[in-house]
């Protein structure tokens, strides 16, 4: 069963950087065999895709809104997925979540997320 814990969020000024981490807190779920993705949800908006990385790290995708500013990576030995966010903008303000993809068998489950707030 998956139980993912996101961390690394905070308050930062526009143009600043943050590095988010996503770790699995249950050994029964092997992060390294799954493609993983980051999503975000801003107040009053739908959750949206941010970035994804294949299990091997060989394929990476980004939403157009974050291309060139965000970098996704993973360390399978540590079963952790990262999101390096640079040149942050106020519109990046949201709660960020990680998830295996596709979300087979997860239903409505999401972790607690990590809040990112970018001030102008």
JSON list of N, CA, C and O in Angstrom, two decimals, residues 45-87:
[
{"chain": "A", "resi": 45, "resn": "UNK", "atom": "N", "xyz": [-8.76, 25.93, -7.60]},
{"chain": "A", "resi": 45, "resn": "UNK", "atom": "CA", "xyz": [-8.49, 25.36, -8.92]},
{"chain": "A", "resi": 45, "resn": "UNK", "atom": "C", "xyz": [-8.40, 23.84, -8.86]},
{"chain": "A", "resi": 45, "resn": "UNK", "atom": "O", "xyz": [-8.23, 23.25, -7.80]},
{"chain": "A", "resi": 46, "resn": "UNK", "atom": "N", "xyz": [-8.50, 23.23, -10.03]},
{"chain": "A", "resi": 46, "resn": "UNK", "atom": "CA", "xyz": [-8.35, 21.79, -10.14]},
{"chain": "A", "resi": 46, "resn": "UNK", "atom": "C", "xyz": [-6.88, 21.40, -9.95]},
{"chain": "A", "resi": 46, "resn": "UNK", "atom": "O", "xyz": [-5.97, 22.19, -10.24]},
{"chain": "A", "resi": 47, "resn": "UNK", "atom": "N", "xyz": [-6.67, 20.19, -9.48]},
{"chain": "A", "resi": 47, "resn": "UNK", "atom": "CA", "xyz": [-5.31, 19.67, -9.40]},
{"chain": "A", "resi": 47, "resn": "UNK", "atom": "C", "xyz": [-4.77, 19.53, -10.82]},
{"chain": "A", "resi": 47, "resn": "UNK", "atom": "O", "xyz": [-5.47, 19.07, -11.71]},
{"chain": "A", "resi": 48, "resn": "UNK", "atom": "N", "xyz": [-3.51, 19.91, -11.03]},
{"chain": "A", "resi": 48, "resn": "UNK", "atom": "CA", "xyz": [-2.95, 19.85, -12.37]},
{"chain": "A", "resi": 48, "resn": "UNK", "atom": "C", "xyz": [-1.59, 19.15, -12.38]},
{"chain": "A", "resi": 48, "resn": "UNK", "atom": "O", "xyz": [-0.87, 19.15, -11.39]},
{"chain": "A", "resi": 49, "resn": "UNK", "atom": "N", "xyz": [-1.28, 18.59, -13.51]},
{"chain": "A", "resi": 49, "resn": "UNK", "atom": "CA", "xyz": [0.00, 17.91, -13.72]},
{"chain": "A", "resi": 49, "resn": "UNK", "atom": "C", "xyz": [1.14, 18.91, -13.77]},
{"chain": "A", "resi": 49, "resn": "UNK", "atom": "O", "xyz": [1.01, 19.98, -14.38]},
{"chain": "A", "resi": 50, "resn": "UNK", "atom": "N", "xyz": [2.27, 18.56, -13.15]},
{"chain": "A", "resi": 50, "resn": "UNK", "atom": "CA", "xyz": [3.45, 19.42, -13.19]},
{"chain": "A", "resi": 50, "resn": "UNK", "atom": "C", "xyz": [4.59, 18.74, -13.94]},
{"chain": "A", "resi": 50, "resn": "UNK", "atom": "O", "xyz": [5.15, 19.30, -14.87]},
{"chain": "A", "resi": 51, "resn": "UNK", "atom": "N", "xyz": [4.91, 17.51, -13.53]},
{"chain": "A", "resi": 51, "resn": "UNK", "atom": "CA", "xyz": [6.06, 16.83, -14.14]},
{"chain": "A", "resi": 51, "resn": "UNK", "atom": "C", "xyz": [5.98, 15.35, -13.84]},
{"chain": "A", "resi": 51, "resn": "UNK", "atom": "O", "xyz": [5.38, 14.94, -12.83]},
{"chain": "A", "resi": 52, "resn": "UNK", "atom": "N", "xyz": [6.60, 14.54, -14.70]},
{"chain": "A", "resi": 52, "resn": "UNK", "atom": "CA", "xyz": [6.63, 13.10, -14.49]},
{"chain": "A", "resi": 52, "resn": "UNK", "atom": "C", "xyz": [7.98, 12.54, -14.89]},
{"chain": "A", "resi": 52, "resn": "UNK", "atom": "O", "xyz": [8.67, 13.10, -15.75]},
{"chain": "A", "resi": 53, "resn": "UNK", "atom": "N", "xyz": [8.33, 11.42, -14.25]},
{"chain": "A", "resi": 53, "resn": "UNK", "atom": "CA", "xyz": [9.60, 10.75, -14.55]},
{"chain": "A", "resi": 53, "resn": "UNK", "atom": "C", "xyz": [9.36, 9.26, -14.58]},
{"chain": "A", "resi": 53, "resn": "UNK", "atom": "O", "xyz": [8.65, 8.71, -13.74]},
{"chain": "A", "resi": 54, "resn": "UNK", "atom": "N", "xyz": [9.92, 8.58, -15.57]},
{"chain": "A", "resi": 54, "resn": "UNK", "atom": "CA", "xyz": [9.77, 7.14, -15.67]},
{"chain": "A", "resi": 54, "resn": "UNK", "atom": "C", "xyz": [10.55, 6.45, -14.57]},
{"chain": "A", "resi": 54, "resn": "UNK", "atom": "O", "xyz": [11.40, 7.05, -13.91]},
{"chain": "A", "resi": 55, "resn": "UNK", "atom": "N", "xyz": [10.29, 5.15, -14.38]},
{"chain": "A", "resi": 55, "resn": "UNK", "atom": "CA", "xyz": [10.92, 4.45, -13.27]},
{"chain": "A", "resi": 55, "resn": "UNK", "atom": "C", "xyz": [12.45, 4.47, -13.38]},
{"chain": "A", "resi": 55, "resn": "UNK", "atom": "O", "xyz": [13.15, 4.52, -12.38]},
{"chain": "A", "resi": 56, "resn": "UNK", "atom": "N", "xyz": [12.96, 4.47, -14.61]},
{"chain": "A", "resi": 56, "resn": "UNK", "atom": "CA", "xyz": [14.41, 4.47, -14.80]},
{"chain": "A", "resi": 56, "resn": "UNK", "atom": "C", "xyz": [15.00, 5.87, -14.85]},
{"chain": "A", "resi": 56, "resn": "UNK", "atom": "O", "xyz": [16.22, 6.04, -14.83]},
{"chain": "A", "resi": 57, "resn": "UNK", "atom": "N", "xyz": [14.12, 6.86, -14.96]},
{"chain": "A", "resi": 57, "resn": "UNK", "atom": "CA", "xyz": [14.60, 8.23, -15.14]},
{"chain": "A", "resi": 57, "resn": "UNK", "atom": "C", "xyz": [14.89, 8.57, -16.58]},
{"chain": "A", "resi": 57, "resn": "UNK", "atom": "O", "xyz": [15.29, 9.69, -16.89]},
{"chain": "A", "resi": 58, "resn": "UNK", "atom": "N", "xyz": [14.62, 7.64, -17.48]},
{"chain": "A", "resi": 58, "resn": "UNK", "atom": "CA", "xyz": [14.96, 7.85, -18.87]},
{"chain": "A", "resi": 58, "resn": "UNK", "atom": "C", "xyz": [13.97, 8.71, -19.64]},
{"chain": "A", "resi": 58, "resn": "UNK", "atom": "O", "xyz": [14.30, 9.22, -20.71]},
{"chain": "A", "resi": 59, "resn": "UNK", "atom": "N", "xyz": [12.77, 8.84, -19.10]},
{"chain": "A", "resi": 59, "resn": "UNK", "atom": "CA", "xyz": [11.79, 9.71, -19.76]},
{"chain": "A", "resi": 59, "resn": "UNK", "atom": "C", "xyz": [11.26, 10.70, -18.75]},
{"chain": "A", "resi": 59, "resn": "UNK", "atom": "O", "xyz": [10.85, 10.33, -17.65]},
{"chain": "A", "resi": 60, "resn": "UNK", "atom": "N", "xyz": [11.23, 11.95, -19.15]},
{"chain": "A", "resi": 60, "resn": "UNK", "atom": "CA", "xyz": [10.78, 13.04, -18.28]},
{"chain": "A", "resi": 60, "resn": "UNK", "atom": "C", "xyz": [9.83, 13.94, -19.06]},
{"chain": "A", "resi": 60, "resn": "UNK", "atom": "O", "xyz": [10.08, 14.23, -20.24]},
{"chain": "A", "resi": 61, "resn": "UNK", "atom": "N", "xyz": [8.78, 14.36, -18.42]},
{"chain": "A", "resi": 61, "resn": "UNK", "atom": "CA", "xyz": [7.83, 15.29, -19.04]},
{"chain": "A", "resi": 61, "resn": "UNK", "atom": "C", "xyz": [7.54, 16.45, -18.09]},
{"chain": "A", "resi": 61, "resn": "UNK", "atom": "O", "xyz": [7.56, 16.27, -16.86]},
{"chain": "A", "resi": 62, "resn": "UNK", "atom": "N", "xyz": [7.24, 17.60, -18.67]},
{"chain": "A", "resi": 62, "resn": "UNK", "atom": "CA", "xyz": [6.90, 18.78, -17.88]},
{"chain": "A", "resi": 62, "resn": "UNK", "atom": "C", "xyz": [5.68, 19.46, -18.47]},
{"chain": "A", "resi": 62, "resn": "UNK", "atom": "O", "xyz": [5.47, 19.46, -19.69]},
{"chain": "A", "resi": 63, "resn": "UNK", "atom": "N", "xyz": [4.90, 20.08, -17.61]},
{"chain": "A", "resi": 63, "resn": "UNK", "atom": "CA", "xyz": [3.86, 20.98, -18.08]},
{"chain": "A", "resi": 63, "resn": "UNK", "atom": "C", "xyz": [4.54, 22.18, -18.70]},
{"chain": "A", "resi": 63, "resn": "UNK", "atom": "O", "xyz": [5.63, 22.59, -18.28]},
{"chain": "A", "resi": 64, "resn": "UNK", "atom": "N", "xyz": [3.89, 22.75, -19.71]},
{"chain": "A", "resi": 64, "resn": "UNK", "atom": "CA", "xyz": [4.48, 23.90, -20.39]},
{"chain": "A", "resi": 64, "resn": "UNK", "atom": "C", "xyz": [4.77, 25.04, -19.42]},
{"chain": "A", "resi": 64, "resn": "UNK", "atom": "O", "xyz": [5.74, 25.79, -19.60]},
{"chain": "A", "resi": 65, "resn": "UNK", "atom": "N", "xyz": [3.94, 25.18, -18.41]},
{"chain": "A", "resi": 65, "resn": "UNK", "atom": "CA", "xyz": [4.07, 26.30, -17.48]},
{"chain": "A", "resi": 65, "resn": "UNK", "atom": "C", "xyz": [5.34, 26.24, -16.62]},
{"chain": "A", "resi": 65, "resn": "UNK", "atom": "O", "xyz": [5.73, 27.24, -16.04]},
{"chain": "A", "resi": 66, "resn": "UNK", "atom": "N", "xyz": [5.97, 25.07, -16.54]},
{"chain": "A", "resi": 66, "resn": "UNK", "atom": "CA", "xyz": [7.15, 24.94, -15.69]},
{"chain": "A", "resi": 66, "resn": "UNK", "atom": "C", "xyz": [8.41, 24.55, -16.46]},
{"chain": "A", "resi": 66, "resn": "UNK", "atom": "O", "xyz": [9.49, 24.48, -15.87]},
{"chain": "A", "resi": 67, "resn": "UNK", "atom": "N", "xyz": [8.28, 24.32, -17.75]},
{"chain": "A", "resi": 67, "resn": "UNK", "atom": "CA", "xyz": [9.44, 23.92, -18.55]},
{"chain": "A", "resi": 67, "resn": "UNK", "atom": "C", "xyz": [10.54, 24.97, -18.45]},
{"chain": "A", "resi": 67, "resn": "UNK", "atom": "O", "xyz": [10.29, 26.17, -18.54]},
{"chain": "A", "resi": 68, "resn": "UNK", "atom": "N", "xyz": [11.76, 24.50, -18.27]},
{"chain": "A", "resi": 68, "resn": "UNK", "atom": "CA", "xyz": [12.91, 25.40, -18.17]},
{"chain": "A", "resi": 68, "resn": "UNK", "atom": "C", "xyz": [13.13, 25.96, -16.78]},
{"chain": "A", "resi": 68, "resn": "UNK", "atom": "O", "xyz": [14.15, 26.60, -16.53]},
{"chain": "A", "resi": 69, "resn": "UNK", "atom": "N", "xyz": [12.18, 25.74, -15.88]},
{"chain": "A", "resi": 69, "resn": "UNK", "atom": "CA", "xyz": [12.32, 26.27, -14.51]},
{"chain": "A", "resi": 69, "resn": "UNK", "atom": "C", "xyz": [12.37, 25.15, -13.47]},
{"chain": "A", "resi": 69, "resn": "UNK", "atom": "O", "xyz": [13.03, 25.28, -12.44]},
{"chain": "A", "resi": 70, "resn": "UNK", "atom": "N", "xyz": [11.64, 24.06, -13.72]},
{"chain": "A", "resi": 70, "resn": "UNK", "atom": "CA", "xyz": [11.57, 22.95, -12.77]},
{"chain": "A", "resi": 70, "resn": "UNK", "atom": "C", "xyz": [12.36, 21.77, -13.32]},
{"chain": "A", "resi": 70, "resn": "UNK", "atom": "O", "xyz": [12.41, 21.54, -14.54]},
{"chain": "A", "resi": 71, "resn": "UNK", "atom": "N", "xyz": [12.92, 20.97, -12.42]},
{"chain": "A", "resi": 71, "resn": "UNK", "atom": "CA", "xyz": [13.66, 19.76, -12.79]},
{"chain": "A", "resi": 71, "resn": "UNK", "atom": "C", "xyz": [13.24, 18.62, -11.88]},
{"chain": "A", "resi": 71, "resn": "UNK", "atom": "O", "xyz": [13.38, 18.72, -10.66]},
{"chain": "A", "resi": 72, "resn": "UNK", "atom": "N", "xyz": [12.74, 17.56, -12.48]},
{"chain": "A", "resi": 72, "resn": "UNK", "atom": "CA", "xyz": [12.36, 16.37, -11.72]},
{"chain": "A", "resi": 72, "resn": "UNK", "atom": "C", "xyz": [13.50, 15.37, -11.77]},
{"chain": "A", "resi": 72, "resn": "UNK", "atom": "O", "xyz": [14.23, 15.27, -12.77]},
{"chain": "A", "resi": 73, "resn": "UNK", "atom": "N", "xyz": [13.69, 14.66, -10.68]},
{"chain": "A", "resi": 73, "resn": "UNK", "atom": "CA", "xyz": [14.72, 13.63, -10.62]},
{"chain": "A", "resi": 73, "resn": "UNK", "atom": "C", "xyz": [14.29, 12.58, -9.60]},
{"chain": "A", "resi": 73, "resn": "UNK", "atom": "O", "xyz": [13.32, 12.77, -8.87]},
{"chain": "A", "resi": 74, "resn": "UNK", "atom": "N", "xyz": [15.04, 11.50, -9.56]},
{"chain": "A", "resi": 74, "resn": "UNK", "atom": "CA", "xyz": [14.72, 10.46, -8.59]},
{"chain": "A", "resi": 74, "resn": "UNK", "atom": "C", "xyz": [16.00, 9.75, -8.17]},
{"chain": "A", "resi": 74, "resn": "UNK", "atom": "O", "xyz": [16.96, 9.67, -8.95]},
{"chain": "A", "resi": 75, "resn": "UNK", "atom": "N", "xyz": [15.97, 9.23, -6.96]},
{"chain": "A", "resi": 75, "resn": "UNK", "atom": "CA", "xyz": [17.06, 8.42, -6.43]},
{"chain": "A", "resi": 75, "resn": "UNK", "atom": "C", "xyz": [16.42, 7.11, -5.99]},
{"chain": "A", "resi": 75, "resn": "UNK", "atom": "O", "xyz": [15.83, 7.03, -4.90]},
{"chain": "A", "resi": 76, "resn": "UNK", "atom": "N", "xyz": [16.48, 6.11, -6.83]},
{"chain": "A", "resi": 76, "resn": "UNK", "atom": "CA", "xyz": [15.78, 4.85, -6.53]},
{"chain": "A", "resi": 76, "resn": "UNK", "atom": "C", "xyz": [16.37, 4.14, -5.32]},
{"chain": "A", "resi": 76, "resn": "UNK", "atom": "O", "xyz": [15.66, 3.41, -4.62]},
{"chain": "A", "resi": 77, "resn": "UNK", "atom": "N", "xyz": [17.65, 4.33, -5.07]},
{"chain": "A", "resi": 77, "resn": "UNK", "atom": "CA", "xyz": [18.25, 3.71, -3.90]},
{"chain": "A", "resi": 77, "resn": "UNK", "atom": "C", "xyz": [17.63, 4.26, -2.61]},
{"chain": "A", "resi": 77, "resn": "UNK", "atom": "O", "xyz": [17.49, 3.55, -1.62]},
{"chain": "A", "resi": 78, "resn": "UNK", "atom": "N", "xyz": [17.26, 5.53, -2.65]},
{"chain": "A", "resi": 78, "resn": "UNK", "atom": "CA", "xyz": [16.62, 6.16, -1.50]},
{"chain": "A", "resi": 78, "resn": "UNK", "atom": "C", "xyz": [15.11, 6.15, -1.63]},
{"chain": "A", "resi": 78, "resn": "UNK", "atom": "O", "xyz": [14.41, 6.65, -0.73]},
{"chain": "A", "resi": 79, "resn": "UNK", "atom": "N", "xyz": [14.61, 5.62, -2.73]},
{"chain": "A", "resi": 79, "resn": "UNK", "atom": "CA", "xyz": [13.16, 5.60, -3.01]},
{"chain": "A", "resi": 79, "resn": "UNK", "atom": "C", "xyz": [12.56, 6.98, -2.81]},
{"chain": "A", "resi": 79, "resn": "UNK", "atom": "O", "xyz": [11.51, 7.13, -2.16]},
{"chain": "A", "resi": 80, "resn": "UNK", "atom": "N", "xyz": [13.19, 7.96, -3.40]},
{"chain": "A", "resi": 80, "resn": "UNK", "atom": "CA", "xyz": [12.76, 9.34, -3.26]},
{"chain": "A", "resi": 80, "resn": "UNK", "atom": "C", "xyz": [12.73, 10.01, -4.62]},
{"chain": "A", "resi": 80, "resn": "UNK", "atom": "O", "xyz": [13.60, 9.78, -5.47]},
{"chain": "A", "resi": 81, "resn": "UNK", "atom": "N", "xyz": [11.72, 10.84, -4.81]},
{"chain": "A", "resi": 81, "resn": "UNK", "atom": "CA", "xyz": [11.58, 11.63, -6.03]},
{"chain": "A", "resi": 81, "resn": "UNK", "atom": "C", "xyz": [11.69, 13.10, -5.64]},
{"chain": "A", "resi": 81, "resn": "UNK", "atom": "O", "xyz": [11.15, 13.51, -4.59]},
{"chain": "A", "resi": 82, "resn": "UNK", "atom": "N", "xyz": [12.35, 13.89, -6.47]},
{"chain": "A", "resi": 82, "resn": "UNK", "atom": "CA", "xyz": [12.59, 15.29, -6.16]},
{"chain": "A", "resi": 82, "resn": "UNK", "atom": "C", "xyz": [11.98, 16.19, -7.23]},
{"chain": "A", "resi": 82, "resn": "UNK", "atom": "O", "xyz": [11.80, 15.79, -8.38]},
{"chain": "A", "resi": 83, "resn": "UNK", "atom": "N", "xyz": [11.72, 17.42, -6.84]},
{"chain": "A", "resi": 83, "resn": "UNK", "atom": "CA", "xyz": [11.33, 18.45, -7.79]},
{"chain": "A", "resi": 83, "resn": "UNK", "atom": "C", "xyz": [12.09, 19.71, -7.42]},
{"chain": "A", "resi": 83, "resn": "UNK", "atom": "O", "xyz": [11.79, 20.35, -6.41]},
{"chain": "A", "resi": 84, "resn": "UNK", "atom": "N", "xyz": [13.09, 20.05, -8.23]},
{"chain": "A", "resi": 84, "resn": "UNK", "atom": "CA", "xyz": [13.83, 21.29, -8.05]},
{"chain": "A", "resi": 84, "resn": "UNK", "atom": "C", "xyz": [13.08, 22.39, -8.77]},
{"chain": "A", "resi": 84, "resn": "UNK", "atom": "O", "xyz": [12.85, 22.30, -9.98]},
{"chain": "A", "resi": 85, "resn": "UNK", "atom": "N", "xyz": [12.71, 23.42, -8.03]},
{"chain": "A", "resi": 85, "resn": "UNK", "atom": "CA", "xyz": [11.93, 24.50, -8.61]},
{"chain": "A", "resi": 85, "resn": "UNK", "atom": "C", "xyz": [12.74, 25.78, -8.53]},
{"chain": "A", "resi": 85, "resn": "UNK", "atom": "O", "xyz": [13.07, 26.26, -7.43]},
{"chain": "A", "resi": 86, "resn": "UNK", "atom": "N", "xyz": [13.08, 26.31, -9.67]},
{"chain": "A", "resi": 86, "resn": "UNK", "atom": "CA", "xyz": [13.85, 27.56, -9.76]},
{"chain": "A", "resi": 86, "resn": "UNK", "atom": "C", "xyz": [13.02, 28.65, -10.43]},
{"chain": "A", "resi": 86, "resn": "UNK", "atom": "O", "xyz": [12.00, 28.35, -11.07]},
{"chain": "A", "resi": 87, "resn": "UNK", "atom": "N", "xyz": [13.46, 29.86, -10.30]},
{"chain": "A", "resi": 87, "resn": "UNK", "atom": "CA", "xyz": [12.76, 31.00, -10.92]},
{"chain": "A", "resi": 87, "resn": "UNK", "atom": "C", "xyz": [11.27, 30.96, -10.61]},
{"chain": "A", "resi": 87, "resn": "UNK", "atom": "O", "xyz": [10.43, 31.12, -11.49]}
]
